Short mmCIF file of C-alpha atoms in Angstrom, two decimals:
data_model
loop_
_atom_site.label_atom_id
_atom_site.label_comp_id
_atom_site.label_asym_id
_atom_site.label_seq_id
_atom_site.Cartn_x
_atom_site.Cartn_y
_atom_site.Cartn_z
CA SER Z 802 -149.23 42.86 2.34
CA ALA Z 803 -150.70 46.33 2.80
CA LEU Z 804 -153.56 46.72 5.27
CA SER Z 805 -156.85 48.42 4.40
CA ILE Z 806 -157.32 52.19 4.59
CA GLN Z 807 -159.07 53.09 7.84
CA ALA Z 808 -160.07 56.08 9.91
CA HIS Z 809 -161.45 56.27 13.43
CA PRO Z 810 -164.01 58.84 14.70
CA ASN Z 811 -163.47 61.49 17.33
CA LYS Z 812 -165.49 61.23 20.55
CA GLU Z 813 -168.34 63.43 19.32
CA LEU Z 814 -168.80 61.49 16.10
CA ALA Z 815 -168.27 58.13 17.84
CA LYS Z 816 -171.18 58.88 20.19
CA LYS Z 817 -173.45 59.85 17.28
CA LEU Z 818 -172.54 56.72 15.33
CA HIS Z 819 -172.98 54.48 18.38
CA ASP Z 820 -176.37 55.98 19.21
CA ALA Z 821 -177.54 55.59 15.60
CA GLU Z 822 -176.08 52.13 14.86
CA PRO Z 823 -174.98 50.40 18.09
CA THR Z 824 -174.60 47.00 16.41
CA ARG Z 825 -172.15 48.42 13.89
CA TYR Z 826 -170.38 50.96 16.10
CA LYS Z 827 -169.86 49.07 19.35
CA ASP Z 828 -168.93 51.93 21.68
CA PRO Z 829 -169.03 55.75 21.96
CA ASN Z 830 -165.27 56.22 22.33
CA HIS Z 831 -162.63 57.60 20.00
CA LYS Z 832 -159.62 55.56 18.86
CA PRO Z 833 -156.39 57.56 18.45
CA GLU Z 834 -153.38 55.38 17.63
CA LEU Z 835 -149.63 55.51 18.18
CA ALA Z 836 -147.40 53.29 16.02
CA LEU Z 837 -143.76 52.73 17.04
CA ALA Z 838 -141.64 51.21 14.28
CA LEU Z 839 -139.69 48.08 15.23
CA THR Z 840 -138.35 47.56 11.70
CA PRO Z 841 -138.22 49.89 8.68
CA MET Z 842 -141.89 50.70 8.14
CA LYS Z 843 -143.95 52.27 5.36
CA ALA Z 844 -147.41 53.79 5.67
CA LEU Z 845 -150.01 56.09 4.15
CA CYS Z 846 -151.34 58.59 6.65
CA GLY Z 847 -153.19 61.89 6.48
CA PHE Z 848 -153.96 63.89 3.37
CA ARG Z 849 -151.24 65.36 1.21
CA PRO Z 850 -151.15 69.17 0.86
CA TYR Z 851 -154.04 70.24 -1.35
CA THR Z 852 -151.75 71.71 -4.01
CA GLU Z 853 -149.86 68.42 -4.25
CA ILE Z 854 -153.11 66.50 -4.79
CA LEU Z 855 -154.09 68.95 -7.54
CA SER Z 856 -150.73 68.46 -9.24
CA PHE Z 857 -151.42 64.74 -9.64
CA PHE Z 858 -154.53 65.57 -11.65
CA LYS Z 859 -152.25 67.24 -14.18
CA THR Z 860 -149.58 64.54 -14.32
CA GLU Z 861 -151.71 61.38 -13.86
CA PRO Z 862 -154.46 61.27 -16.53
CA GLU Z 863 -155.90 58.01 -15.15
CA LEU Z 864 -156.64 59.72 -11.82
CA ALA Z 865 -158.56 62.48 -13.57
CA ALA Z 866 -160.37 59.89 -15.69
CA ILE Z 867 -161.50 57.75 -12.76
CA ALA Z 868 -162.52 60.85 -10.78
CA GLY Z 869 -164.60 62.18 -13.65
CA GLU Z 870 -165.17 65.69 -14.90
CA GLU Z 871 -167.52 66.85 -12.13
CA ALA Z 872 -165.36 65.76 -9.16
CA THR Z 873 -162.23 67.10 -10.83
CA LYS Z 874 -163.87 70.45 -11.52
CA LYS Z 875 -164.96 70.80 -7.87
CA LEU Z 876 -161.45 69.95 -6.71
CA VAL Z 877 -159.84 72.53 -8.97
CA GLN Z 878 -162.41 75.19 -8.06
CA ALA Z 879 -161.82 74.65 -4.34
CA GLY Z 880 -158.09 75.07 -4.86
CA LYS Z 881 -158.44 78.60 -6.23
CA ASP Z 882 -158.87 79.99 -2.70
CA ALA Z 883 -156.13 78.50 -0.52
CA THR Z 884 -157.84 79.82 2.63
CA ASP Z 885 -161.19 78.09 2.04
CA VAL Z 886 -160.42 74.87 3.90
CA GLU Z 887 -164.08 73.91 4.22
CA GLU Z 888 -164.58 73.97 0.44
CA GLN Z 889 -161.44 71.89 -0.01
CA LYS Z 890 -162.69 69.36 2.54
CA ALA Z 891 -166.01 69.15 0.71
CA ALA Z 892 -164.26 68.66 -2.62
CA LEU Z 893 -162.03 65.89 -1.24
CA LYS Z 894 -165.00 64.18 0.38
CA ASN Z 895 -166.88 64.30 -2.91
CA LEU Z 896 -163.82 62.87 -4.67
CA LEU Z 897 -163.54 59.96 -2.24
CA GLN Z 898 -167.23 59.15 -2.56
CA THR Z 899 -166.91 59.25 -6.33
CA LEU Z 900 -163.91 56.91 -6.35
CA VAL Z 901 -165.42 54.25 -4.08
CA THR Z 902 -168.63 54.11 -6.11
CA ARG Z 903 -167.00 53.81 -9.52
CA ASP Z 904 -167.99 50.88 -11.74
CA ASN Z 905 -165.57 47.96 -11.33
CA ALA Z 906 -164.98 47.70 -15.06
CA LYS Z 907 -164.00 51.37 -15.28
CA VAL Z 908 -161.69 51.00 -12.30
CA LYS Z 909 -159.92 48.03 -13.89
CA GLU Z 910 -159.64 49.84 -17.21
CA GLN Z 911 -157.94 52.87 -15.66
CA ILE Z 912 -155.66 50.78 -13.44
CA ASP Z 913 -154.54 48.76 -16.46
CA THR Z 914 -153.89 51.97 -18.40
CA LEU Z 915 -151.97 53.44 -15.45
CA MET Z 916 -149.81 50.36 -15.03
CA GLU Z 917 -148.94 50.27 -18.72
CA ARG Z 918 -147.96 53.95 -18.72
CA ILE Z 919 -145.74 53.79 -15.62
CA LYS Z 920 -144.22 50.33 -16.17
CA ASP Z 921 -140.73 51.80 -16.62
CA GLU Z 922 -141.08 54.63 -14.09
CA GLN Z 923 -138.96 54.51 -10.93
CA GLY Z 924 -140.31 57.48 -8.98
CA GLU Z 925 -141.38 56.87 -5.37
CA THR Z 926 -145.13 57.17 -6.00
CA HIS Z 927 -145.10 55.07 -9.16
CA VAL Z 928 -143.02 52.31 -7.54
CA LEU Z 929 -145.53 52.18 -4.68
CA LEU Z 930 -148.46 52.05 -7.11
CA LYS Z 931 -146.93 49.11 -8.97
CA ARG Z 932 -146.31 47.24 -5.75
CA LEU Z 933 -149.88 47.75 -4.49
CA GLN Z 934 -151.35 46.77 -7.86
CA LYS Z 935 -149.65 43.38 -7.55
CA GLU Z 936 -151.36 42.85 -4.19
CA TYR Z 937 -154.74 44.36 -5.15
CA PRO Z 938 -154.96 44.24 -8.97
CA THR Z 939 -158.38 45.86 -9.40
CA ASP Z 940 -158.85 47.83 -6.17
CA VAL Z 941 -159.84 51.49 -6.57
CA GLY Z 942 -157.90 52.16 -3.37
CA ILE Z 943 -154.76 52.24 -5.52
CA PHE Z 944 -155.76 55.77 -6.58
CA ILE Z 945 -155.88 56.85 -2.91
CA VAL Z 946 -152.07 56.80 -3.01
CA PHE Z 947 -152.31 60.13 -4.86
CA LEU Z 948 -154.28 61.62 -1.96
CA LEU Z 949 -152.45 60.46 1.18
CA ASN Z 950 -148.99 61.18 2.56
CA TYR Z 951 -146.47 58.39 2.07
CA VAL Z 952 -144.08 58.03 5.01
CA GLU Z 953 -141.12 55.80 5.80
CA LEU Z 954 -140.25 55.21 9.45
CA ALA Z 955 -136.91 54.09 10.78
CA PRO Z 956 -136.85 51.72 13.78
CA GLY Z 957 -137.43 53.69 16.97
CA THR Z 958 -139.50 56.44 15.34
CA SER Z 959 -143.26 56.84 15.58
CA ILE Z 960 -146.39 58.33 14.09
CA PHE Z 961 -149.56 59.45 15.86
CA LEU Z 962 -152.87 58.95 14.08
CA GLY Z 963 -155.54 61.31 15.34
CA PRO Z 964 -159.32 61.17 14.88
CA ASN Z 965 -160.63 60.87 11.32
CA GLN Z 966 -157.14 60.61 9.84
CA PRO Z 967 -157.17 58.04 7.02
CA HIS Z 968 -154.23 55.67 7.22
CA ALA Z 969 -152.91 52.32 6.07
CA TYR Z 970 -149.84 50.39 7.11
CA LEU Z 971 -148.03 49.13 4.00
CA SER Z 972 -145.11 47.12 5.39
CA GLY Z 973 -142.93 46.62 8.43
CA ASP Z 974 -143.51 45.73 12.08
CA CYS Z 975 -144.61 48.06 14.85
CA VAL Z 976 -145.87 48.26 18.40
CA GLU Z 977 -149.29 49.88 18.25
CA CYS Z 978 -151.07 51.50 21.18
CA MET Z 979 -154.57 52.95 20.98
CA ALA Z 980 -157.58 54.03 23.00
CA ARG Z 981 -160.09 51.37 24.00
CA SER Z 982 -162.49 51.26 21.07
CA ASP Z 983 -163.49 49.11 18.08
CA ASN Z 984 -164.90 51.95 15.98
CA VAL Z 985 -163.79 52.23 12.37
CA GLU Z 986 -165.20 54.70 9.85
CA GLU Z 987 -165.72 53.21 6.42
CA GLN Z 988 -166.96 56.45 4.88
CA ASP Z 989 -166.97 60.16 5.74
CA LEU Z 990 -163.23 60.00 6.40
CA LEU Z 991 -162.73 63.75 6.37
CA GLU Z 992 -162.74 65.92 9.43
CA CYS Z 993 -159.59 67.72 8.43
CA ALA Z 994 -157.27 67.60 5.46
CA LYS Z 995 -153.86 68.02 7.02
CA VAL Z 996 -150.70 66.12 7.78
CA ILE Z 997 -150.92 64.01 10.92
CA PRO Z 998 -149.15 65.36 14.01
CA SER Z 999 -146.12 63.46 15.32
CA SER Z 1000 -145.89 62.31 18.91
CA GLY Z 1001 -143.53 63.93 21.40
CA VAL Z 1002 -140.42 61.85 22.09
CA THR Z 1003 -138.11 62.16 25.10
CA GLN Z 1004 -134.89 60.15 25.03
CA GLY Z 1005 -132.99 59.05 28.14
CA LYS Z 1006 -130.25 56.50 28.89
CA HIS Z 1007 -132.64 53.61 29.46
CA LEU Z 1008 -136.04 55.13 28.69
CA THR Z 1009 -137.62 56.53 25.54
CA LEU Z 1010 -140.95 58.24 26.22
CA PHE Z 1011 -143.52 58.58 23.41
CA THR Z 1012 -146.16 61.12 24.45
CA PRO Z 1013 -149.15 61.60 22.09
CA PRO Z 1014 -151.47 64.63 22.39
CA VAL Z 1015 -154.19 62.60 24.17
CA THR Z 1016 -154.68 61.55 27.80
CA ASP Z 1017 -155.70 57.96 26.92
CA PHE Z 1018 -152.18 56.55 26.74
CA LYS Z 1019 -148.44 57.03 26.49
CA VAL Z 1020 -145.73 54.49 25.69
CA VAL Z 1021 -142.28 54.04 27.23
CA LYS Z 1022 -139.56 51.85 25.73
CA VAL Z 1023 -137.19 50.42 28.36
CA SER Z 1024 -133.76 49.37 27.07
CA LEU Z 1025 -131.33 47.54 29.39
CA ASN Z 1026 -128.04 45.75 28.84
CA LYS Z 1027 -127.10 42.53 30.64
CA GLY Z 1028 -127.07 42.99 34.41
CA GLU Z 1029 -128.62 46.46 34.40
CA LYS Z 1030 -131.58 47.36 36.62
CA ILE Z 1031 -134.21 50.08 36.56
CA THR Z 1032 -137.16 51.10 38.73
CA LEU Z 1033 -140.27 52.40 36.98
CA ALA Z 1034 -142.31 54.89 38.99
CA ALA Z 1035 -145.88 54.05 39.98
CA GLU Z 1036 -148.53 55.30 37.55
CA LYS Z 1037 -151.98 56.76 38.21
CA GLY Z 1038 -153.56 54.12 36.01
CA PRO Z 1039 -152.89 50.45 35.28
CA THR Z 1040 -149.90 49.51 33.11
CA ILE Z 1041 -149.28 46.88 30.44
CA LEU Z 1042 -145.71 45.64 29.88
CA LEU Z 1043 -144.66 43.81 26.69
CA THR Z 1044 -141.27 42.10 26.47
CA TYR Z 1045 -140.04 42.65 22.91
CA GLU Z 1046 -136.62 41.02 23.23
CA GLY Z 1047 -134.37 39.47 25.84
CA SER Z 1048 -135.11 38.09 29.30
CA GLY Z 1049 -134.94 39.23 32.88
CA THR Z 1050 -136.89 39.63 36.09
CA LEU Z 1051 -139.86 41.82 37.02
CA LYS Z 1052 -140.45 42.73 40.66
CA ALA Z 1053 -143.59 44.45 41.95
CA SER Z 1054 -145.42 44.42 45.31
CA ASN Z 1055 -143.08 41.77 46.76
CA ASN Z 1056 -143.71 39.51 43.77
CA SER Z 1057 -141.07 38.39 41.28
CA VAL Z 1058 -141.76 36.94 37.83
CA PRO Z 1059 -139.47 36.08 34.91
CA LEU Z 1060 -139.49 38.30 31.82
CA SER Z 1061 -139.32 36.52 28.46
CA LYS Z 1062 -139.77 37.54 24.83
CA GLY Z 1063 -143.37 37.93 23.70
CA LYS Z 1064 -144.87 37.83 27.20
CA VAL Z 1065 -147.33 40.50 28.43
CA TYR Z 1066 -147.69 41.62 32.05
CA PHE Z 1067 -150.44 43.63 33.78
CA VAL Z 1068 -149.49 46.00 36.60
CA TYR Z 1069 -152.03 47.61 38.92
CA SER Z 1070 -152.16 51.39 39.33
CA SER Z 1071 -149.97 53.02 42.00
CA THR Z 1072 -147.51 50.12 41.78
CA GLU Z 1073 -143.75 50.62 41.48
CA VAL Z 1074 -142.02 48.13 39.16
CA SER Z 1075 -138.37 47.03 39.00
CA LEU Z 1076 -136.79 45.36 35.96
CA GLN Z 1077 -133.47 43.55 35.77
CA ALA Z 1078 -131.93 42.24 32.54
CA ASN Z 1079 -130.39 38.78 32.13
CA ASP Z 1080 -129.24 39.84 28.65
CA LYS Z 1081 -130.08 42.70 26.31
CA LEU Z 1082 -133.68 43.54 27.28
CA SER Z 1083 -136.33 45.66 25.52
CA VAL Z 1084 -139.70 46.19 27.19
CA PHE Z 1085 -142.56 48.43 26.08
CA LYS Z 1086 -144.76 50.00 28.75
CA ALA Z 1087 -148.22 51.41 28.00
CA THR Z 1088 -150.18 53.42 30.54
CA SER Z 1089 -152.48 56.43 30.75
CA ASN Z 1090 -151.09 59.86 29.88
CA LEU Z 1091 -152.53 61.68 32.88
#
């Protein structure tokens, strides 16, 4: 089933939240994320273009009804000047706050009306809405689908989720790497209303490097066929290795350990690592991006 919509603060906001409510926000660090699709994957991430959001208010009467006249008016007014990003951010923030505080009975009424109207529709957005309504029949978050980008990832592709970018994983499996933090923003999701940036990807014979625009981490996928070997250069920081499929041998600092599916290995900084495959082997490596 779909996961909840989340956003994580940048470092400046994380420190403010931690100082103000240390029991709720456990640390002062940010939490950027990188998700690498292992299977076909679907997600909501980042805000749609402002004009696209406005168009839904014309075609989806239930969205306008649940938002109410005041929030809708502010949204439309902010859209008249395409260069006034701050006003658009304020209008979207007001819309989100309005949606999450709506009376449960009104939410259910509009969801029921929406589902009845689109029951025979087969467009991408309407199909997604119907699927989510089956999982969360009366959740106002269903209307957030009209606000966030819907993306489909093929295996081997990735998305980077920067600070304050609302997102939700809808289906599929992924390897997820993130900065060391437990901070999650439940409100005030907006720092910027833009499409999330994608991570840089460099493809080699045995290595695929996923490089996000942060220094906290990078991810390397190692792919070997039976009998093949590779040496991974020493890193400035510690490394975590995850065996996704296959088996083999890991050698480091005169030590040798077997690699097997699902096992995780910790490697100290400044340590060269050699991998050899017994059969088709896939290993993910996470380390700092310094």
